[in-house]
Amino acid sequence: MSARTILQKLEILADAAKYDASCASSGTAKRNSMGGKGIGSTEGMGICHAYAPDGRCISLLKILLTNHCIFDCHYCINRKSSNVARARFTPQEVVDLTLAFYRRNYIEGLFLSSGIVKSSNHTMEQLVEVARILREEHDFRGYIHLKTIPEADAEIVHQAGLYADRVSINVELPTDSGLTRLAPDKDARQIEGAMGKVKSDITELKDAHKRFKHAPRFAPAGQSTQMIVGADAASDADIVGKASRLYDSFGLRRVYYSAFSPIPDASAVLPLKRPPLIREHRLYQSDWLMRFYGYKPAEVMQATEADGNLPLDIDPKLAWALKFREQFPVDVNRASKEQLLRVPGLGVKAVGRILASRRHRNLRLDDVARLTQSITKVRPFICTVDWRPVTLTDRADLRSLLAPKTEQLELFAA
Ligand code: SF4
């Protein structure tokens, strides 16, 4: 077989990287300059968008170093037993691609992951080598996110953190039993051990940097992880519990949730259907409740239904409020910030504006309406100087009144 060209490798290895949700790409219209017209393309293979620590949206080249792998994780298209086209970049090829894309202003950084070739240490060394060449030989100042292999020696992972802005180690599945069944080569203790080491390196070098200006930085954008949802029997309550333990134990910047998607030649132990995408969305909402709205994990779990899963038709904040109606209505002119953050339909910004405005005058329902997208959702849970919901909060059909209307399929549409 003739050697693959860089473009062929890029096609295979950018496509193979798309299953990693840690930096999701945004959809856009297809345009390109093939045929000599115009300049630029929206079909740049492997380009995705991510958010930098300062909130900027940045474009990243998102690729694998290789999709060869000696592991056999059932849910992964790149597993040893999968029948996919394989390719492998050298570190220098990834460096050249990154710099070429960067100079053309296509990207502001690199998101690099890899299947495991030869050994975990060998693969991790290759990933680090890409970052080293970029930083040391080309003084590359763009963003670098390196996926880290938990089975590799801690010293090599440490090197990764010295070059990368962010490192991530995937926990893969929400439960240890799911990991044992679906990723037999991986070990939950090893994964969490590696995350713990990254956390202590981040803390240690952050402290050193405060004391000595020239102390090296270690993963200044922190570490993150990803969990696959729907490949095993774990419920949303299990996932929320796991995510909260990970945030607490390892100081993660983000936990990403990736709805399992069926792959060609899938193993028989996997479900045939992907979970509804809305499940992934509800988990992200529950994540926000814990990180920005002051909900404890146990409270998010209270929003789940009898099967341990979050409802799909309403968001978890509304689900919680409907279960704990005795906590409402809250008086927007007197309630604490914590109480206001519990009101369905009031976001962090709206609560901030309510707190600022009520210093000057008593708020009316119209004032609150101007701060929210849907006053219908808010009304049953608040009082203002001119509004009390009376029996509305306790109505048995409140859930159906507030659930977003599902669109009727147009059976006879042209
Ligand atoms: S180690 Fe990574 S690339 Fe290899 S099979 Fe498992 S998930 Fe896929």
Tab-separated table of C-alpha atoms in Angstrom, residues 3 19 163 178 215 229 238 248 337:
chain	number	residue	atom	x	y	z
A	3	ALA	CA	2.140	5.834	1.893
A	19	TYR	CA	-15.811	11.728	18.960
A	163	TYR	CA	4.016	22.808	27.542
A	178	GLY	CA	-18.941	0.111	33.311
A	215	ALA	CA	8.861	29.453	37.983
A	229	VAL	CA	-23.315	8.862	28.476
A	238	ASP	CA	-24.847	8.160	38.955
A	248	ASP	CA	-14.270	18.172	44.356
A	337	LYS	CA	-29.654	35.773	46.001
